[in-house]
CSV table of C-alpha atoms in Angstrom, one decimal:
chain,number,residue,atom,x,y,z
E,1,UNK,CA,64.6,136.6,91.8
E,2,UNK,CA,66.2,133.2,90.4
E,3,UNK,CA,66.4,133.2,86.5
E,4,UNK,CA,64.6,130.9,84.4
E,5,UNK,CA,67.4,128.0,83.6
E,6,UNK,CA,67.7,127.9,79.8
E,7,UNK,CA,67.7,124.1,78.6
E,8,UNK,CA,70.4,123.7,76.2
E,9,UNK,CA,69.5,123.8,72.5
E,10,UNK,CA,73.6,122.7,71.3
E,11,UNK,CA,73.7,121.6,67.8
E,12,UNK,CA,73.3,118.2,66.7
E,13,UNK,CA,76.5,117.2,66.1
E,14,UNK,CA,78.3,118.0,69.5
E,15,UNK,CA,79.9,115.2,70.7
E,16,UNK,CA,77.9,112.8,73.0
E,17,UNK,CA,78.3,112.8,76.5
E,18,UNK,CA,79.9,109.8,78.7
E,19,UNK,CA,77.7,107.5,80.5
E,20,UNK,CA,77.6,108.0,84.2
E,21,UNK,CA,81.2,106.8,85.8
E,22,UNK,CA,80.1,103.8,88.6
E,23,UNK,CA,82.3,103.3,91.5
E,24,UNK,CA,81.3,100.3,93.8
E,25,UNK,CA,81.3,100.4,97.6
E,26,UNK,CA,81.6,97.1,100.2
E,27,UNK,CA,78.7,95.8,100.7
E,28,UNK,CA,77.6,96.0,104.8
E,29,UNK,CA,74.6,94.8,106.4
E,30,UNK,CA,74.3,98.1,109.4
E,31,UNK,CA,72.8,97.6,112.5
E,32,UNK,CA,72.4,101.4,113.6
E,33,UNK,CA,70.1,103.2,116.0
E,34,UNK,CA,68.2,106.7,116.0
E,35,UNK,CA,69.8,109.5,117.5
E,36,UNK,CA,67.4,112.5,116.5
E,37,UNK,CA,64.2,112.6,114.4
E,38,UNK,CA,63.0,116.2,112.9
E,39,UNK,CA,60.0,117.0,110.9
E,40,UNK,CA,61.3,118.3,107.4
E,41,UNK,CA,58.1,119.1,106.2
E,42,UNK,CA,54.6,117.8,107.3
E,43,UNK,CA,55.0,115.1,104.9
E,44,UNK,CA,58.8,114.4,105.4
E,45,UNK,CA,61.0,113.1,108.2
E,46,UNK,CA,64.6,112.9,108.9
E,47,UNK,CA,66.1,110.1,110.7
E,48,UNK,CA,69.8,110.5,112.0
E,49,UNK,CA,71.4,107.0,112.6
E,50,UNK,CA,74.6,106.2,114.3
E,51,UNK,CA,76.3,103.4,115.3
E,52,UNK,CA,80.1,102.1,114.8
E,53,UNK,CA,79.1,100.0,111.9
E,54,UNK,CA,78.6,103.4,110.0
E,55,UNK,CA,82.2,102.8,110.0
E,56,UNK,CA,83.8,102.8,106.0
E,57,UNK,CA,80.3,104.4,105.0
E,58,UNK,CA,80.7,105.7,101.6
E,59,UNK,CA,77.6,107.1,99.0
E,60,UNK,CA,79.4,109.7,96.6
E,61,UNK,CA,76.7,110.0,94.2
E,62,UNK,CA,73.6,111.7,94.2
E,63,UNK,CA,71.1,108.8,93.4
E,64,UNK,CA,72.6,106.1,95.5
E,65,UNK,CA,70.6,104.3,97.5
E,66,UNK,CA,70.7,101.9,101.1
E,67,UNK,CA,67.7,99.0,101.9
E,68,UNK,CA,66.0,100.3,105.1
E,69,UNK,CA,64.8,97.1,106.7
E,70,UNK,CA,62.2,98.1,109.1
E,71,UNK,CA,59.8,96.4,112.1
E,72,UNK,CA,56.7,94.6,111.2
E,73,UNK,CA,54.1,96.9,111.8
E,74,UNK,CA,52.0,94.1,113.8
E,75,UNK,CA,54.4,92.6,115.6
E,76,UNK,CA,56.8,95.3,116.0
E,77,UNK,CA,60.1,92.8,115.5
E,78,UNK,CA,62.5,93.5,113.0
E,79,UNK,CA,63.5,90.7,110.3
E,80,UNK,CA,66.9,91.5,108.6
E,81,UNK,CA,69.3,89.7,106.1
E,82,UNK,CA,73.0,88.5,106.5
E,83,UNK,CA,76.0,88.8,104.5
E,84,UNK,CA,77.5,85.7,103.6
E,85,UNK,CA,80.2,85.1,100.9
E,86,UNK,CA,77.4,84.3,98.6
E,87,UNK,CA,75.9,87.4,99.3
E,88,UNK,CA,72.4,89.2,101.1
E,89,UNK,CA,70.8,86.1,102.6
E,90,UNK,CA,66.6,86.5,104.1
E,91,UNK,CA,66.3,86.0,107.0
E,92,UNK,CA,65.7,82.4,108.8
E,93,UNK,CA,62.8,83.9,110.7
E,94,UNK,CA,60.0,86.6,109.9
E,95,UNK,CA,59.4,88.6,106.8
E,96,UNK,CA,62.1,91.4,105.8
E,97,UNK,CA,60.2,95.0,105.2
E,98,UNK,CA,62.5,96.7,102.8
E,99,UNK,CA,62.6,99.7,101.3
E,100,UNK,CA,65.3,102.3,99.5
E,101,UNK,CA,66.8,105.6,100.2
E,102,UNK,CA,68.7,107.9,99.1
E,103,UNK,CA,71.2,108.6,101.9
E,104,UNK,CA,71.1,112.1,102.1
E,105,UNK,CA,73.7,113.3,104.3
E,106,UNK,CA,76.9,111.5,106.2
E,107,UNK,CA,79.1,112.8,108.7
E,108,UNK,CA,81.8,110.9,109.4
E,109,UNK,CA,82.5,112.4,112.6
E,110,UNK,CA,78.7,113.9,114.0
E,111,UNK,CA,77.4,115.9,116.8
E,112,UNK,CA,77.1,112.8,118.4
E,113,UNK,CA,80.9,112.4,118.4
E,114,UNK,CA,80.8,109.7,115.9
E,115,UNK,CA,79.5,108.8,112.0
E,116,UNK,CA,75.9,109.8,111.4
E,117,UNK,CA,73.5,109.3,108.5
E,118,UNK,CA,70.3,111.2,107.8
E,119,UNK,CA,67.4,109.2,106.1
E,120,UNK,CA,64.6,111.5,104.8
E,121,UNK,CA,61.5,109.3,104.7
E,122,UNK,CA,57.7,110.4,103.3
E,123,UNK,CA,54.6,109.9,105.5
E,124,UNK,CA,52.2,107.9,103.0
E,125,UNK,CA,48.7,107.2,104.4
E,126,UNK,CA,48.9,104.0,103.6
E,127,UNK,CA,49.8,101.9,106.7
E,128,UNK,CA,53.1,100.4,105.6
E,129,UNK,CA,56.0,99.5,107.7
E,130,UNK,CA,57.8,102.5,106.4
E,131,UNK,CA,55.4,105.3,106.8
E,132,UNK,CA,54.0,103.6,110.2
E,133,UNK,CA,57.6,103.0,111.6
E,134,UNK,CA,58.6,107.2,110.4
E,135,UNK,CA,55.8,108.3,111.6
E,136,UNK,CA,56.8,107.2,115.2
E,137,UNK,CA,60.2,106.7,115.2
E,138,UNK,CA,61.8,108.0,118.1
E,139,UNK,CA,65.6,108.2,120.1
E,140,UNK,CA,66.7,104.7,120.5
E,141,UNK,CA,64.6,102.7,117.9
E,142,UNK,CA,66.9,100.1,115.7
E,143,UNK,CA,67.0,100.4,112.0
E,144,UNK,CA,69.2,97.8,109.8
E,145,UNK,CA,71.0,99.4,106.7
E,146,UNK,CA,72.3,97.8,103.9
E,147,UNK,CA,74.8,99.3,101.3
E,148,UNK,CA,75.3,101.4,98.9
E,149,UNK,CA,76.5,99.0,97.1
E,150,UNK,CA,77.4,101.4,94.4
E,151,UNK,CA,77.4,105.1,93.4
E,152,UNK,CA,77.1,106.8,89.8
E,153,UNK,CA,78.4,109.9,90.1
E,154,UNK,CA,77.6,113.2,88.3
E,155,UNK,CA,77.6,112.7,84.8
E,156,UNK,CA,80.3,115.2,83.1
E,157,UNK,CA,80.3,116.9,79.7
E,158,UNK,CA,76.6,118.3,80.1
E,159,UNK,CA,75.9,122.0,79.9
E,160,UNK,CA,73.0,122.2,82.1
E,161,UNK,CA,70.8,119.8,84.2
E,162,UNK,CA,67.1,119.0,83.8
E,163,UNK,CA,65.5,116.9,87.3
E,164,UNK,CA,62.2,116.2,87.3
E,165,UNK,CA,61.1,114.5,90.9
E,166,UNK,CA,57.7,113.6,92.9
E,167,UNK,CA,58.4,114.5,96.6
E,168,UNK,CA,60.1,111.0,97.2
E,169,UNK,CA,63.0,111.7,95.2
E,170,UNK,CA,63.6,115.1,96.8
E,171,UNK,CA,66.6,113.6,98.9
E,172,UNK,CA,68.3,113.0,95.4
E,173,UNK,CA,67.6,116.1,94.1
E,174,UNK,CA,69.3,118.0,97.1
E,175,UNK,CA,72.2,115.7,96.5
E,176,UNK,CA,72.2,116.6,92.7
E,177,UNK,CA,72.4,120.0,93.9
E,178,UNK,CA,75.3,119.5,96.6
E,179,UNK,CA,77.6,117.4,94.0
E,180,UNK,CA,76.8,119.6,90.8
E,181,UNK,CA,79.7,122.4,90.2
E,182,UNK,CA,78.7,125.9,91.3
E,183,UNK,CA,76.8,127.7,89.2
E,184,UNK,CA,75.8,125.0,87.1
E,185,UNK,CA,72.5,125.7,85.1
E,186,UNK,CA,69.7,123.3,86.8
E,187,UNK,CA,66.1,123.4,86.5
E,188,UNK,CA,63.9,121.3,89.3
E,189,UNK,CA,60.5,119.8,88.5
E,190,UNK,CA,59.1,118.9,91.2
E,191,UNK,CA,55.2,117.3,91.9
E,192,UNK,CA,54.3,117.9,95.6
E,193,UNK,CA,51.1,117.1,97.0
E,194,UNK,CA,51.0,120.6,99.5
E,195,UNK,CA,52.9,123.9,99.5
E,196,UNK,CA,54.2,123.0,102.7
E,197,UNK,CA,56.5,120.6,100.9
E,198,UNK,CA,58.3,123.7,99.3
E,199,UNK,CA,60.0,123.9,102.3
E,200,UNK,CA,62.8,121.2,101.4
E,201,UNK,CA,64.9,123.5,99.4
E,202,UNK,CA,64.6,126.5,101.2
E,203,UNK,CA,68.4,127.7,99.5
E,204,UNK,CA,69.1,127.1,96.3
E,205,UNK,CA,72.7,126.8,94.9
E,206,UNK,CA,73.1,130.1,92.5
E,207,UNK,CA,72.0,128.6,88.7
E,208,UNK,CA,69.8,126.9,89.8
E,209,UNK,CA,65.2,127.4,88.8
E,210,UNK,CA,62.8,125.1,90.6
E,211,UNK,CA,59.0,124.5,89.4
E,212,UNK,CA,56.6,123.3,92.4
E,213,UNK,CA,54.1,121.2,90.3
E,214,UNK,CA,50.4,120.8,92.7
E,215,UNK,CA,49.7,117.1,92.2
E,216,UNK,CA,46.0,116.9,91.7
E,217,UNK,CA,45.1,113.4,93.5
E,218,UNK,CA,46.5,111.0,95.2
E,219,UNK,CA,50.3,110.1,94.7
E,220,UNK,CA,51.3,108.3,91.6
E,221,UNK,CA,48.0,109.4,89.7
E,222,UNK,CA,48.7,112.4,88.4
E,223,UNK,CA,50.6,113.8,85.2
E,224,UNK,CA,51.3,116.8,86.1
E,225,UNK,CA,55.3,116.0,85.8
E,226,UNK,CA,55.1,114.8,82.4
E,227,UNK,CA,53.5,117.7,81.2
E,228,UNK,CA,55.9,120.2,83.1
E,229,UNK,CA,58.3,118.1,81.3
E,230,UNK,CA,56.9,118.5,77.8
E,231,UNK,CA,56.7,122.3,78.4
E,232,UNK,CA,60.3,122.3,79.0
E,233,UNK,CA,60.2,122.5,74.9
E,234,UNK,CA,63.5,121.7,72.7
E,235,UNK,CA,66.1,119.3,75.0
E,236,UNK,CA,69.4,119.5,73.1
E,237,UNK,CA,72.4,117.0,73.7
E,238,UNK,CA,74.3,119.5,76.3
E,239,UNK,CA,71.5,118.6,78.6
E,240,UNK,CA,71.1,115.4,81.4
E,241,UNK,CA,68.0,114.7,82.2
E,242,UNK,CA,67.5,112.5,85.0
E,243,UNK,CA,63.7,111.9,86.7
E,244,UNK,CA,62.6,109.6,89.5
E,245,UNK,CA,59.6,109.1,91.6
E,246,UNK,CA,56.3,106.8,91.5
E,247,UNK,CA,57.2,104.5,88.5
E,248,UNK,CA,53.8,104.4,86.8
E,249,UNK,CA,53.4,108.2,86.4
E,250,UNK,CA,57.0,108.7,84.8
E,251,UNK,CA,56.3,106.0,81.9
E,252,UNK,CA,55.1,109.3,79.9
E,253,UNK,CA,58.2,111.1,80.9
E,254,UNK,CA,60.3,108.4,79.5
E,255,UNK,CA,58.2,107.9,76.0
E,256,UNK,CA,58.1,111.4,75.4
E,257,UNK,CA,62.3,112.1,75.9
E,258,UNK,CA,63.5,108.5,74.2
E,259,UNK,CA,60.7,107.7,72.1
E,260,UNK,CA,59.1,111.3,70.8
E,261,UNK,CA,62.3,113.6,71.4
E,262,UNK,CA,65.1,110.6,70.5
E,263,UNK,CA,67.1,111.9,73.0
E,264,UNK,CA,70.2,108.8,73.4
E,265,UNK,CA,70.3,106.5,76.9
E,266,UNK,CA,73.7,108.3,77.6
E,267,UNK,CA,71.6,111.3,78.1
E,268,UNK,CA,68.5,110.7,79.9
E,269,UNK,CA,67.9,108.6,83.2
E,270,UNK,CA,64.3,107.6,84.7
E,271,UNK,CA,64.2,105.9,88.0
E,272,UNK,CA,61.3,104.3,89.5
E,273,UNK,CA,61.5,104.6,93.4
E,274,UNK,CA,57.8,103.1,94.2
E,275,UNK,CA,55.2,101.8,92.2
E,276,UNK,CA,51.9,102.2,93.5
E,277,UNK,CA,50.2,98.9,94.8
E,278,UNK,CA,53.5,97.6,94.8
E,279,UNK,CA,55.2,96.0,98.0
E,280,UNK,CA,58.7,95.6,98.0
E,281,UNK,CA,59.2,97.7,94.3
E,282,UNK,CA,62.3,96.6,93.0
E,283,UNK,CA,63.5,100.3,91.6
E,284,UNK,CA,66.2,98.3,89.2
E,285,UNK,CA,62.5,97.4,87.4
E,286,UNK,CA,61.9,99.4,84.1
E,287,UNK,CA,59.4,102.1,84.4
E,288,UNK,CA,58.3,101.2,81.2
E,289,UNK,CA,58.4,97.3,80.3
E,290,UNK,CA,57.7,97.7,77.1
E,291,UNK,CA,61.1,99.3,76.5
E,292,UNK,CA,63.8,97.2,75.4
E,293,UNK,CA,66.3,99.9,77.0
């Protein structure tokens, strides 16, 4: 049986951490096709892209992210951007569906003999291109990929790791796990809407304690993160703390760990990866606009 993770307590006046070291990649507008699709979970599938401009592909830390452009739903035609010197430029025809990933596993030489790159996307029941394209993407369907554009990779000088996720940022929190040094103390919060989505981690790295949090409504409603969070008690400066999912429902995570515990920004990282209602969520948005940081 894993061990509970102990959060570390460290004394005050330890040094502070470094901010997370950013490295930035090419930016390159992919055109790539499917080569295999698998069913994760019920609620999760994996897309495995190829093509040769997968070629120079780099993501190296474990909440990078690409813009998935994707077909419109009606009209089933795909409206992508092009790289210019000035930049990502919209397309002259149609509207671009976009959304971001976390890239969560590249091979630069696959099964299919040459780079592949796995996309886990959620089913939503919510009809948009995304979730309508996932949920019948097949061998042969085109997706267009752009970046990363950067990476921040692993923040050193922690002594353990707190992640707190909904199911969409379970692709990050499996890279957190991949990139984190053996052994490393980690403990997973993670709000799922069924049991069956337990089956994402089925290993876990030795060191490392997750919490399966039952969501009690509809995604990006419920609170149950922010109180796993709170329980978590005492959060000293040897621990990250890095949280991501529906915007709206971590703007209680983030008061509670700047504003009520006074933890420092070098320490603690909330990412909003979908707001609901929101088309097109920009995920560089603060969670929390009233926040001046």
């Amino acid at each position: 049986m894993t061990q509970p993770v102990k959060i570390s307590v460290s004394p005050p006046d330890r040094p502070a951490g470094p901010a997370r070291r950013k490295v930035m990649h090419p930016l390159v507008v992919r055109r790539l096709t499917v080569a295999a699709v698998a069913q994760v979970t019920p609620a999760i599938v994996r897309v495995t892209l190829v093509g040769a401009d997968l070629a120079g592909f780099e993501s190296t830390g474990p909440s990078d992210h690409v813009k998935a452009f994707f077909p419109d739903p009606a009209t089933g035609r795909l409206a992508a951007p092009t790289l210019t010197a000035d930049g990502l430029q919209p397309p002259t025809e149609g509207t671009a569906y976009k959304r971001d990933y976390t890239p969560r596993a590249f091979r630069a030489t696959g099964e299919s003999g040459g780079p592949e790159l796995d996309l886990d996307l959620v089913l939503h029941d919510d009809g948009g291109p995304a979730s309508t394209w996932a949920s019948r993407a097949a061998v042969g369907d085109e997706l267009v990929v752009a970046g990363p554009r950067g990476s921040k990779l692993v923040p050193e000088g922690f002594d353990s790791y707190l992640l707190a996720c909904d199911e969409t940022a379970l692709p990050a929190v499996s890279r957190w796990l991949q990139l984190l040094p053996e052994g490393t103390p980690v403990r997973v919060l993670a709000e799922i809407s069924s049991p069956d989505d337990e089956a994402y981690l089925p290993t876990l790295p030795r060191g490392t304690e997750v919490r399966w949090l039952r969501r009690d409504g509809l995604p990006g409603t419920s609170r149950v993160l922010e109180a796993a969070v709170r329980a978590c008690g005492p959060i000293g400066p040897g621990t990250y703390v890095w949280a991501a999912g529906e915007a709206g429902s971590l703007v209680g995570v983030r008061r509670y760990l700047r504003r009520e515990l006074g933890l420092p920004k070098h320490q603690v990282e909330v990412e909003g990866y979908w707001r609901r209602g929101t088309t097109n969520f920009d995920h560089h948005a603060p969670v929390d606009p009233t926040d001046a940081d």
